[in-house]
XYZ file of N, CA and C in Angstrom:
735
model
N 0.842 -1.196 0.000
C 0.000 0.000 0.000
C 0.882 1.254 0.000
N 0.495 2.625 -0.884
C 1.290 3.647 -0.693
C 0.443 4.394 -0.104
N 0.525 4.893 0.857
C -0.059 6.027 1.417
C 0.737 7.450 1.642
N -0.328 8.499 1.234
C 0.530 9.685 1.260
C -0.297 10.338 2.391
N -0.038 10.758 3.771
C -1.180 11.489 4.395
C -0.235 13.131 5.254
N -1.330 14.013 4.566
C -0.943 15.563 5.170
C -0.020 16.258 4.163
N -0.145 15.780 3.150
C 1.402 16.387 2.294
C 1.035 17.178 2.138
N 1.924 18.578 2.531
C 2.031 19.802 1.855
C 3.477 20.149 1.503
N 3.405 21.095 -0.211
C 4.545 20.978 -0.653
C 4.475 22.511 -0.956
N 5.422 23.772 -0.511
C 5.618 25.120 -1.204
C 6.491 25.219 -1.957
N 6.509 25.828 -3.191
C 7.908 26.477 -3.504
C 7.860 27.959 -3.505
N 8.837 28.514 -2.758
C 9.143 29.785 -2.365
C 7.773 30.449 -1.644
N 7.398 29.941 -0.740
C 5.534 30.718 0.129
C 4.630 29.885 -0.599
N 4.644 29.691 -2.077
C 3.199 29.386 -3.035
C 3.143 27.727 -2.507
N 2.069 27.339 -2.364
C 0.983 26.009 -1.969
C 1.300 25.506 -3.474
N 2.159 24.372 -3.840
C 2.155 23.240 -4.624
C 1.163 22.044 -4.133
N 1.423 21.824 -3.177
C 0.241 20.610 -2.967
C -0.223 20.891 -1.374
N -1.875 20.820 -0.873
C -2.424 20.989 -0.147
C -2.682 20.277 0.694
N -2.330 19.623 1.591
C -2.624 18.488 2.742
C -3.469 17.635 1.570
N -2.752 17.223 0.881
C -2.834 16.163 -0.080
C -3.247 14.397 0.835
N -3.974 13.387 0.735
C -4.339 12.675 1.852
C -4.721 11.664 0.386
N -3.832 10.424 -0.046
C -4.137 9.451 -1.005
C -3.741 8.011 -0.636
N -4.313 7.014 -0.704
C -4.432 5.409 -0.346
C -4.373 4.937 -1.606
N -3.155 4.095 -2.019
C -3.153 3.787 -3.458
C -2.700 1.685 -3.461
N -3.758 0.756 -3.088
C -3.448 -0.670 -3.208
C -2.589 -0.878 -3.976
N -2.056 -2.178 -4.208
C -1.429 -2.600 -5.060
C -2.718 -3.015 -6.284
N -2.265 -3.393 -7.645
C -2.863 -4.140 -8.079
C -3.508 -2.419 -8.928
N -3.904 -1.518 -8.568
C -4.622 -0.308 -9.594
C -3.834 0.095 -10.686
N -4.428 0.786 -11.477
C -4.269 1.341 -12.557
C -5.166 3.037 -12.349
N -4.719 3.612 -12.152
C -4.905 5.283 -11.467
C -4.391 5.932 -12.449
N -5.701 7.256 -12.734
C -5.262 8.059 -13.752
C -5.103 9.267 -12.878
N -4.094 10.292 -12.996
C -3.674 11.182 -12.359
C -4.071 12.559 -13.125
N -5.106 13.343 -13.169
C -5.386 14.254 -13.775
C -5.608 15.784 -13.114
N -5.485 16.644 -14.138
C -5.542 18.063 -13.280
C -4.842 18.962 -14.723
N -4.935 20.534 -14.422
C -4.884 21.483 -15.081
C -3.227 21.250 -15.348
N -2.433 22.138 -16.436
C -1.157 22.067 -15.833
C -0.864 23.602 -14.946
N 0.302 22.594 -14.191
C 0.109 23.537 -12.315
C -0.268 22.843 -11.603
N -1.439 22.095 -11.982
C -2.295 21.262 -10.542
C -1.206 20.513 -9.484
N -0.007 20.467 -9.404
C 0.860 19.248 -8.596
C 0.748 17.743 -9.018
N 0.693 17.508 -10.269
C 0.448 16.048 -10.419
C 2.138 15.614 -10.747
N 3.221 16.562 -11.106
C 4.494 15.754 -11.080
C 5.222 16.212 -9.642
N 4.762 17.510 -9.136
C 4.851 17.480 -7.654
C 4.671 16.196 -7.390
N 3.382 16.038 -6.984
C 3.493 14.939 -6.351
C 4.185 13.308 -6.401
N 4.148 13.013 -7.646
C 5.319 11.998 -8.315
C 6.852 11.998 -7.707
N 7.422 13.275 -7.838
C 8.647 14.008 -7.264
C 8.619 13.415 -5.567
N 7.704 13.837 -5.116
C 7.465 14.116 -3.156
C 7.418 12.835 -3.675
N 6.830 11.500 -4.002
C 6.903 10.310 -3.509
C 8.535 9.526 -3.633
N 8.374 9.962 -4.299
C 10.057 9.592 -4.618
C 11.022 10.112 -3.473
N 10.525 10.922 -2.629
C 12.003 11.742 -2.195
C 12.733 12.847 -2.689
N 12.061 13.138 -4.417
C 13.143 13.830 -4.804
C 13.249 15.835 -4.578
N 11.990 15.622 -3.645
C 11.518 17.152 -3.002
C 11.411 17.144 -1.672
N 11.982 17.947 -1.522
C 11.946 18.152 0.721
C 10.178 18.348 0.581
N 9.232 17.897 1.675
C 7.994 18.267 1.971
C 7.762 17.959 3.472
N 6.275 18.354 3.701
C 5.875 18.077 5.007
C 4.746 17.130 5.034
N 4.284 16.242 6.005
C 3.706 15.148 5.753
C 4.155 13.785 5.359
N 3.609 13.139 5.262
C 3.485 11.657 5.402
C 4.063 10.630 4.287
N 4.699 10.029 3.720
C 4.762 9.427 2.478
C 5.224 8.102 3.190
N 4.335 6.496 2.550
C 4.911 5.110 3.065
C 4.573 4.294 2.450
N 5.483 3.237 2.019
C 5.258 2.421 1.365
C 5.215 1.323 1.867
N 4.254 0.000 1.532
C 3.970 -0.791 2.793
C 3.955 -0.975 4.701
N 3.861 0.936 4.919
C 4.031 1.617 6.010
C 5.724 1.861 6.463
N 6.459 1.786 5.728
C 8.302 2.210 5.713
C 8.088 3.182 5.063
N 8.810 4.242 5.665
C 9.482 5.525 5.002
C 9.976 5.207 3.603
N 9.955 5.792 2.071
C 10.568 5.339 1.640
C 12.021 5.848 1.327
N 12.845 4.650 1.430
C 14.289 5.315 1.208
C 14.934 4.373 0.491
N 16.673 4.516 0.740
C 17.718 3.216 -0.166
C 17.278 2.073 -0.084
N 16.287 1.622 1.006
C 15.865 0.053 1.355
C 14.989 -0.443 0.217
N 13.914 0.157 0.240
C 12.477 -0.213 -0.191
C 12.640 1.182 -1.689
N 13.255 1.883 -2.068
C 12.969 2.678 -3.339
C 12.677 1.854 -4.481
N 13.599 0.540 -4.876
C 13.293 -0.369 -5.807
C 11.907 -0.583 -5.881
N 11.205 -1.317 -5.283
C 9.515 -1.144 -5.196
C 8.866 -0.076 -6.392
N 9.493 1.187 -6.569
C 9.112 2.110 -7.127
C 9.850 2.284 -8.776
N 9.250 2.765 -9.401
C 10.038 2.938 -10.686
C 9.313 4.384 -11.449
N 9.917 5.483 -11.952
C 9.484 6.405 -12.527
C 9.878 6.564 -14.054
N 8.747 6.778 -15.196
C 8.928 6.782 -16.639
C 8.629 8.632 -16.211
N 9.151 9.411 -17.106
C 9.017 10.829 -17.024
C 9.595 11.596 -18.180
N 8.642 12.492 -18.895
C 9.545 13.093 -20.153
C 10.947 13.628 -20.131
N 11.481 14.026 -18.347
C 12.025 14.630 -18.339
C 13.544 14.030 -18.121
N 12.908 12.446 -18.695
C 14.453 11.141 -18.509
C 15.263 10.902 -17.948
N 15.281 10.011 -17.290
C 16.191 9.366 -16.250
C 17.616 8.536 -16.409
N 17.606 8.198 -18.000
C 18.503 7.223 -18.274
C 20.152 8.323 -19.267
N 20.609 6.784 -19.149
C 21.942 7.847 -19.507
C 22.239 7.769 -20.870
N 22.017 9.540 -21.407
C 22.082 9.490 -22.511
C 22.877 8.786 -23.933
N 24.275 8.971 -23.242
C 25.542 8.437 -24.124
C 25.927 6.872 -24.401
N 24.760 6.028 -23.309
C 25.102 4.867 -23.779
C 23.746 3.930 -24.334
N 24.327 2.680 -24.955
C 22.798 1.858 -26.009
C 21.643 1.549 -24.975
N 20.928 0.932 -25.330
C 19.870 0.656 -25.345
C 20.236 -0.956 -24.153
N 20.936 -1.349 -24.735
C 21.490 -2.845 -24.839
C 22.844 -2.488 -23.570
N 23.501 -1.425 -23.499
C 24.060 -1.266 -22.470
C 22.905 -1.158 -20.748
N 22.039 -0.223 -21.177
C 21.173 -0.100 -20.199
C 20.355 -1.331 -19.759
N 20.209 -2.193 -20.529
C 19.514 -3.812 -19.861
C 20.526 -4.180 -18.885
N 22.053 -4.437 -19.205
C 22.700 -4.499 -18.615
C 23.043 -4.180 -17.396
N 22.977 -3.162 -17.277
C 23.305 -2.356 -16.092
C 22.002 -2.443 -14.985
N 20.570 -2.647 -15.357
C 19.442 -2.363 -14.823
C 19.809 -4.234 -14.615
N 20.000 -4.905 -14.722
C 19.598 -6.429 -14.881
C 21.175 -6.727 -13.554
N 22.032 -5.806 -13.355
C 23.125 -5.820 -12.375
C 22.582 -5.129 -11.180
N 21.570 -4.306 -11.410
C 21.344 -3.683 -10.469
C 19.549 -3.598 -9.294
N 18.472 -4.594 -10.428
C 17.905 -4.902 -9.906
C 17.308 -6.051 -10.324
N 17.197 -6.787 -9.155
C 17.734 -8.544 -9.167
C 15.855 -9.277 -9.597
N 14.660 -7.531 -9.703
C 13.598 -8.400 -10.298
C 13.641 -8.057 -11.656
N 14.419 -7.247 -12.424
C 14.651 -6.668 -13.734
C 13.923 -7.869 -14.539
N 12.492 -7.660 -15.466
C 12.384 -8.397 -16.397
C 12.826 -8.167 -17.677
N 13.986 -9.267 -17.993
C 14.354 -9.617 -19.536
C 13.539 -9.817 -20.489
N 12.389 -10.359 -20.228
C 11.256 -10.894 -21.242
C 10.505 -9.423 -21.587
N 9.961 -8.724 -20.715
C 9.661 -8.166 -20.919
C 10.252 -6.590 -21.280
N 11.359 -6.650 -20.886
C 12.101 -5.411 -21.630
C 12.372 -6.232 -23.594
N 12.914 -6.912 -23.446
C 13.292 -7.607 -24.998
C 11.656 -7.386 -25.404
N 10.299 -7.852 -25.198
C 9.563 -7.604 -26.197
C 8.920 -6.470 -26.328
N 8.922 -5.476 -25.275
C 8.623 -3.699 -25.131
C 9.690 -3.434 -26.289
N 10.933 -3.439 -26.222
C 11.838 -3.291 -27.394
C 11.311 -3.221 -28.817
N 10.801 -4.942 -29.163
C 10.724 -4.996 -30.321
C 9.268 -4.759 -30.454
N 8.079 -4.442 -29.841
C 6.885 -4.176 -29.944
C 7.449 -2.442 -30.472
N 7.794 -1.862 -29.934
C 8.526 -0.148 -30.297
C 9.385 -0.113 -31.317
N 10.145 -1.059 -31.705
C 11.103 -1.284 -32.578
C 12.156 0.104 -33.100
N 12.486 -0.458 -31.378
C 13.989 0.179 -30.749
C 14.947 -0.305 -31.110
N 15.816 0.752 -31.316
C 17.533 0.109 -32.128
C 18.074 -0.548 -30.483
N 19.056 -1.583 -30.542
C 19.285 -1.830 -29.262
C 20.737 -1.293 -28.834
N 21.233 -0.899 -30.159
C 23.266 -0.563 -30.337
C 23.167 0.776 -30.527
N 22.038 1.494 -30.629
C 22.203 3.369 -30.945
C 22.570 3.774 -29.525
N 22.946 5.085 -29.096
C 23.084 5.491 -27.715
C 21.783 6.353 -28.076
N 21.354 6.465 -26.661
C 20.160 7.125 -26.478
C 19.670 8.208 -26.712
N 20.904 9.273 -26.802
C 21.149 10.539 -27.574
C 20.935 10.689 -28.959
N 20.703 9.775 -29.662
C 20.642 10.008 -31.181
C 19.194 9.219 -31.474
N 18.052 8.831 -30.307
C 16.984 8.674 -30.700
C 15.794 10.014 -30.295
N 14.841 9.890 -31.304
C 13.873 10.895 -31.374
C 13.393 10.904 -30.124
N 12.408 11.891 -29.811
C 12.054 12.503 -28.360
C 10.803 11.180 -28.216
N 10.119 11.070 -29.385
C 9.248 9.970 -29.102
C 9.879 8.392 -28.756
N 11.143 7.960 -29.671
C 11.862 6.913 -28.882
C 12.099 7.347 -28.030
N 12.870 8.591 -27.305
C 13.197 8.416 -25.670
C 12.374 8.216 -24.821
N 11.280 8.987 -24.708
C 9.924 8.533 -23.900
C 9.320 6.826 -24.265
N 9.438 6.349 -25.136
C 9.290 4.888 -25.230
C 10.130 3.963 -24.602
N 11.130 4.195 -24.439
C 12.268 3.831 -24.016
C 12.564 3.878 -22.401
N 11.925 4.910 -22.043
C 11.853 5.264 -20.338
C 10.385 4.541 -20.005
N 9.727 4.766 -20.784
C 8.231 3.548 -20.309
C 8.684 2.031 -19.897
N 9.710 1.509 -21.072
C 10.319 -0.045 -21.369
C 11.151 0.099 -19.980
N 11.897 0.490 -19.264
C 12.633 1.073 -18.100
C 11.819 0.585 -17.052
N 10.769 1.689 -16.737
C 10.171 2.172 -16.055
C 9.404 0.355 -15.652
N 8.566 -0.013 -16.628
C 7.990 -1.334 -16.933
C 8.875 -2.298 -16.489
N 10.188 -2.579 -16.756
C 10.954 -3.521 -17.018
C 11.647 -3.966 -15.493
N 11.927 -2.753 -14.651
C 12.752 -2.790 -13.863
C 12.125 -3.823 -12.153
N 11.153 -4.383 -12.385
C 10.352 -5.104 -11.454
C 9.991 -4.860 -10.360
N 9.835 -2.902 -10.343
C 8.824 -2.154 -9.479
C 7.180 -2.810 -9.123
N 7.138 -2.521 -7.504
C 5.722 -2.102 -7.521
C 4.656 -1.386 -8.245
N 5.080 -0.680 -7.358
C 4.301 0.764 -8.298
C 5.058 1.755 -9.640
N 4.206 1.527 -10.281
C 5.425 2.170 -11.478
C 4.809 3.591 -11.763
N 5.135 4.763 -11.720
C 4.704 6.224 -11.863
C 4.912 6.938 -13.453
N 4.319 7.035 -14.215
C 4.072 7.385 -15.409
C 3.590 8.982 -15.330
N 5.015 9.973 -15.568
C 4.870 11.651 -15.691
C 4.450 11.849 -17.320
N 3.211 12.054 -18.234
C 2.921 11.829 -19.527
C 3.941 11.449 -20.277
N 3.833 9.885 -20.214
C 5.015 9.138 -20.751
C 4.786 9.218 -22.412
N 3.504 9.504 -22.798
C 3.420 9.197 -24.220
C 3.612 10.853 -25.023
N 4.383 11.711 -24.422
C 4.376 12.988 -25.543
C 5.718 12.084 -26.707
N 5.349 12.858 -27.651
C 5.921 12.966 -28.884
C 5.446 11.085 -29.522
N 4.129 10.200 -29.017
C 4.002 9.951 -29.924
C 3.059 9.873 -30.616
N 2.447 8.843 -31.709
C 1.640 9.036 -32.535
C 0.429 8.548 -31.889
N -0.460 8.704 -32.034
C -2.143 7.896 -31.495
C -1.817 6.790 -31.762
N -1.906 6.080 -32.966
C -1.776 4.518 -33.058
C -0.395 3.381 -32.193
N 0.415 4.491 -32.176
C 1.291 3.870 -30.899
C 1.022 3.863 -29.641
N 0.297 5.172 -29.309
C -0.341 4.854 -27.983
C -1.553 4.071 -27.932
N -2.406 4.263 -28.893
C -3.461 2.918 -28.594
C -3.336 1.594 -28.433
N -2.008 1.064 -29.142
C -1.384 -0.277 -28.752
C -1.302 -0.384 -27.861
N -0.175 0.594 -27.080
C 0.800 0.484 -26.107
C -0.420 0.578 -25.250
N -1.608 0.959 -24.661
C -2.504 0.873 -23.616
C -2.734 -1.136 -23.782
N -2.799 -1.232 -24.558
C -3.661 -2.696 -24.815
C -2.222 -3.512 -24.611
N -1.390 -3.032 -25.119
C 0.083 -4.175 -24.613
C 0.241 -3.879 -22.737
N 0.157 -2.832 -22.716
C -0.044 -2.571 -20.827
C -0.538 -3.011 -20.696
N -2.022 -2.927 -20.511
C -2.593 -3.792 -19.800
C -2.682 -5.579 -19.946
N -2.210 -5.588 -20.969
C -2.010 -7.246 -20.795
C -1.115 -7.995 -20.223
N 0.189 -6.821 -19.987
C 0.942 -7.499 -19.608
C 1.412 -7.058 -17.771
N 0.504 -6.300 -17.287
C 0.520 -6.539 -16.154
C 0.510 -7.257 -15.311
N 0.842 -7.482 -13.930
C 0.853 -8.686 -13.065
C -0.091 -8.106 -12.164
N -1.374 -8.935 -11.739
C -1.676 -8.566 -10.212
C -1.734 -7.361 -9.118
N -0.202 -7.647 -9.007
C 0.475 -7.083 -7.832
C 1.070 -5.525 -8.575
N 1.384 -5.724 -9.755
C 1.570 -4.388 -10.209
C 0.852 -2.989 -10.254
N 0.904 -1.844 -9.954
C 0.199 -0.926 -10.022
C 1.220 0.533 -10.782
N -0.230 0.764 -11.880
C 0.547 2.120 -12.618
C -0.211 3.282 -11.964
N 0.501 4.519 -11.403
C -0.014 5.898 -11.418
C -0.011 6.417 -12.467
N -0.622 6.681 -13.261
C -0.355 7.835 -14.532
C -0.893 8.753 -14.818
N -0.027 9.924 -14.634
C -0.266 11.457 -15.007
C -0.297 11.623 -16.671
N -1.195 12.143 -16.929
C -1.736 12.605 -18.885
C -2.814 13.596 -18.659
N -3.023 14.427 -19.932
C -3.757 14.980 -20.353
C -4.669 14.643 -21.345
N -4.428 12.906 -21.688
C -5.115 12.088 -23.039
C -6.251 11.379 -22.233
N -6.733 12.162 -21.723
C -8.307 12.139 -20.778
C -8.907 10.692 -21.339
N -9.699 10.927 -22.629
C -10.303 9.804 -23.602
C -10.093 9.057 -23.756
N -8.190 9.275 -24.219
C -7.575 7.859 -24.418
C -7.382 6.787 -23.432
N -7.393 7.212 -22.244
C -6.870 6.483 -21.500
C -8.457 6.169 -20.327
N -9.223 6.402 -20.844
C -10.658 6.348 -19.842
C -10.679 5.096 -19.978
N -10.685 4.078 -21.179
C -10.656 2.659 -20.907
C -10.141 1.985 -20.636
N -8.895 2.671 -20.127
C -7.343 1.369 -19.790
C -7.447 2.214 -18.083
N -7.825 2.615 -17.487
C -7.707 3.084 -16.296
C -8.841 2.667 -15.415
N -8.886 1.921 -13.927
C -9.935 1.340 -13.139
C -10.107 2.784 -12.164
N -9.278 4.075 -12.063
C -9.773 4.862 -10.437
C -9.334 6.033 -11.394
N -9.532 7.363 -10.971
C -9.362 8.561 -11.064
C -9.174 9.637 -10.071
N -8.087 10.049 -10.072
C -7.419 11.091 -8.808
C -7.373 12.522 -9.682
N -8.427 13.334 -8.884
C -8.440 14.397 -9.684
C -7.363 15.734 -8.229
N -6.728 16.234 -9.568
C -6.120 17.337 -8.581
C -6.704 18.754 -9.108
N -6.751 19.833 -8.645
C -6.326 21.569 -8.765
C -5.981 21.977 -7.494
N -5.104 22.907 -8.160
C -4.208 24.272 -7.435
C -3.862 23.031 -5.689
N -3.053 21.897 -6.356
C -2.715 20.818 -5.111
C -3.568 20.486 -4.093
N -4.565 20.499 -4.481
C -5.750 19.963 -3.634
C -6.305 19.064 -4.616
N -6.821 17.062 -3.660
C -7.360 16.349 -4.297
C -8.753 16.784 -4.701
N -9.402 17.165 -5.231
C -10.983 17.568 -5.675
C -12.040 16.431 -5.814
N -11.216 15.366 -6.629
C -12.279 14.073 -7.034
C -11.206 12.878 -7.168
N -11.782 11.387 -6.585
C -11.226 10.282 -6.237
C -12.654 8.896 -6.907
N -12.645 8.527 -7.779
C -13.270 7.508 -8.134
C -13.201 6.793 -9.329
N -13.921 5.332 -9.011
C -13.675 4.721 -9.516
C -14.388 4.337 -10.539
N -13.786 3.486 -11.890
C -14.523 3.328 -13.292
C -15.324 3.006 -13.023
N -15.861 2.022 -12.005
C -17.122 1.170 -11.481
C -17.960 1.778 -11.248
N -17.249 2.831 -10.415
C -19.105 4.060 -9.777
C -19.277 4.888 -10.884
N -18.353 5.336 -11.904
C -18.731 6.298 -12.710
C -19.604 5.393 -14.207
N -19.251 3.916 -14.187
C -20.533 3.243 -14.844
C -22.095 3.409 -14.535
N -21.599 3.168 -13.315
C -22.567 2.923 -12.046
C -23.784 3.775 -12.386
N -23.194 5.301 -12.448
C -23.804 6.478 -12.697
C -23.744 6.876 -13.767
N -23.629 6.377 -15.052
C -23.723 6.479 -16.560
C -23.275 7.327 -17.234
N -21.502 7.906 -16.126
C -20.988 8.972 -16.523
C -19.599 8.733 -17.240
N -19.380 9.105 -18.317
C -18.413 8.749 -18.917
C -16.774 9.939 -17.887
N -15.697 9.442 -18.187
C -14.432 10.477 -17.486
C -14.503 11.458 -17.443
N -14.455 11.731 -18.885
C -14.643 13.368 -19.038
C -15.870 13.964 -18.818
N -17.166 13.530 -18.573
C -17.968 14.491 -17.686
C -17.605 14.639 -16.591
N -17.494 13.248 -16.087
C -17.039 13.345 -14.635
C -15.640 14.708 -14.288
N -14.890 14.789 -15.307
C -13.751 15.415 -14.556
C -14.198 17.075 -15.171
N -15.445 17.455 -15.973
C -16.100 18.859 -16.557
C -16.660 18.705 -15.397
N -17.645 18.237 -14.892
C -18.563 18.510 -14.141
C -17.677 18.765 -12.329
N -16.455 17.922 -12.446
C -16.134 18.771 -10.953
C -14.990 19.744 -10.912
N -14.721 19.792 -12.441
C -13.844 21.243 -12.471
C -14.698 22.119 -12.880
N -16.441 22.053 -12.881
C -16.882 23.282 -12.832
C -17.103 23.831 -14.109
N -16.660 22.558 -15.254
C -16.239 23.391 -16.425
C -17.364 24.361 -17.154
N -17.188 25.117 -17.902
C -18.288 25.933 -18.439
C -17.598 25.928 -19.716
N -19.091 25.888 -20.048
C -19.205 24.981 -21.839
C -19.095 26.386 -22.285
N -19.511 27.258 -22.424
C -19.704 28.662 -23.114
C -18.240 29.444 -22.735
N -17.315 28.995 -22.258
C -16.173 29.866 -22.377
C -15.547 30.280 -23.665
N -15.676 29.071 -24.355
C -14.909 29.539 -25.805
C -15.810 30.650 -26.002
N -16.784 30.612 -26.585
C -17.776 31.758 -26.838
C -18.037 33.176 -26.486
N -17.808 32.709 -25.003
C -17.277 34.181 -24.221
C -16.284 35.168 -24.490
N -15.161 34.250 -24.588
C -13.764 34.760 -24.871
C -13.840 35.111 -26.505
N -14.284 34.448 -27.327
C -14.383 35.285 -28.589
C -14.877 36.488 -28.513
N -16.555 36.369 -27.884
C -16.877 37.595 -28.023
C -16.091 38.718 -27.218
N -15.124 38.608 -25.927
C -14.590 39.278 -25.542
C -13.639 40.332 -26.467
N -13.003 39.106 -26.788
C -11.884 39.528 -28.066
C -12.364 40.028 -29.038
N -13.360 39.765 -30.055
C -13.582 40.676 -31.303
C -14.784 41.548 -30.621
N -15.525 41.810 -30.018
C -16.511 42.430 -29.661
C -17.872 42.186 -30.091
N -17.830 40.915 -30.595
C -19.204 40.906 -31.115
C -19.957 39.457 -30.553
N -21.169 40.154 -30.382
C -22.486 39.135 -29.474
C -22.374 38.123 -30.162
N -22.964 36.905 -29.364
C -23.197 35.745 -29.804
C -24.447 35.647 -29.895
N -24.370 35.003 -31.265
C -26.208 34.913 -32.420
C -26.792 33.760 -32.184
């Protein structure tokens, strides 16, 4: 179980995240949504350690630190791996260094992406690098695996696979957090929804109750951000000055 309870995170006075209070089982698939600003890689960051905060963060109730961090694995646009060496160097090194590293499943994430395995990582496109930190992220035989919008730079039909190769090849015991803005895309590959603004949780539920209630994601996440349908409209007429007919 990860539990985060009381987190508050500032940078410089300003409220990044608000006595933030989240219970995350093993075994989910959690979509992490919010404006950008809302704290959704804040919070990714604070679980990790990689931000001083106040409040609570535990993983199977241990602090997490050098002991228990393996458990965890982060895919993030903003890449973790080392640029200058292959593909095929990095199995290596991840397969020396963590003793649940799956081979099977890094080798067929590889060739499902059809990743060079001898290029260094520096000379692949922004959409291979983010593919490449997913295969990582996946591979390295984390618990919980944290997904910061792992899919920019690629195409729709690669990400529509890649949801349907995820989810098949999950275990059980595995659980993905994932932060996106591909609301739609991802409404059918996701079982819970963690809604954030301005670092406060707003909305917490699950695909089941929002069947339940015959509400598809994206109402659900218009209707508790309040959204208002007539803004575009507004703002035109603001801008050119003329009424709406």
């Amino acid at each position: 179980m990860l539990e985060i309870k009381n987190l508050v995170k500032t940078y410089g006075g300003k409220i990044a995240l608000d006595k933030v209070e989240l219970s995350i089982p093993r075994g989910e698939i959690v979509g992490l949504f919010g404006e950008n600003g809302a704290g959704k890689t804040t919070l990714m960051k604070c679980i990790f350690n990689f931000l001083h905060f106040s409040g609570e963060i535990t993983l199977d109730g241990e602090v997490i630190n050098v002991n228990n961090i393996a458990k965890l694995s982060f895919a993030t646009s903003e890449h973790s791996f080392f640029p200058d060496i292959t593909a095929e160097a990095h199995r290596k090194f991840y397969s020396e260094h963590f003793p649940r590293f799956n081979d099977k499943r890094f080798n067929g994430l590889m060739e499902f992406f059809a990743l060079p395995r001898h290029k260094i990582l520096r000379s692949f496109s922004t959409g291979q690098k983010n593919q490449f930190e997913v295969i990582l992220a996946l591979s390295q035989g984390a618990d919980y695996i944290l997904m910061d919008e792992p899919f920019a730079g690629n195409d729709l039909f690669n990400r529509e696979d890649f949801y349907k190769v995820l989810a098949g090849i999950l275990e059980p015991n595995e659980t993905v957090i994932l932060s996106t803005h591909l609301i739609e895309e991802v409404s059918g590959f996701i079982g819970r929804a963690v809604l954030l603004r301005r670092g406060k949780i707003i909305g917490d539920v699950t695909a089941d109750k929002l069947e339940e209630q015959g509400l598809t994601l994206t109402d659900y996440i218009k209707s508790t951000y309040n959204y208002r349908s007539d803004r575009v409209s507004k703002a035109l007429s603001d801008i050119t000055g003329e009424e709406d007919i």
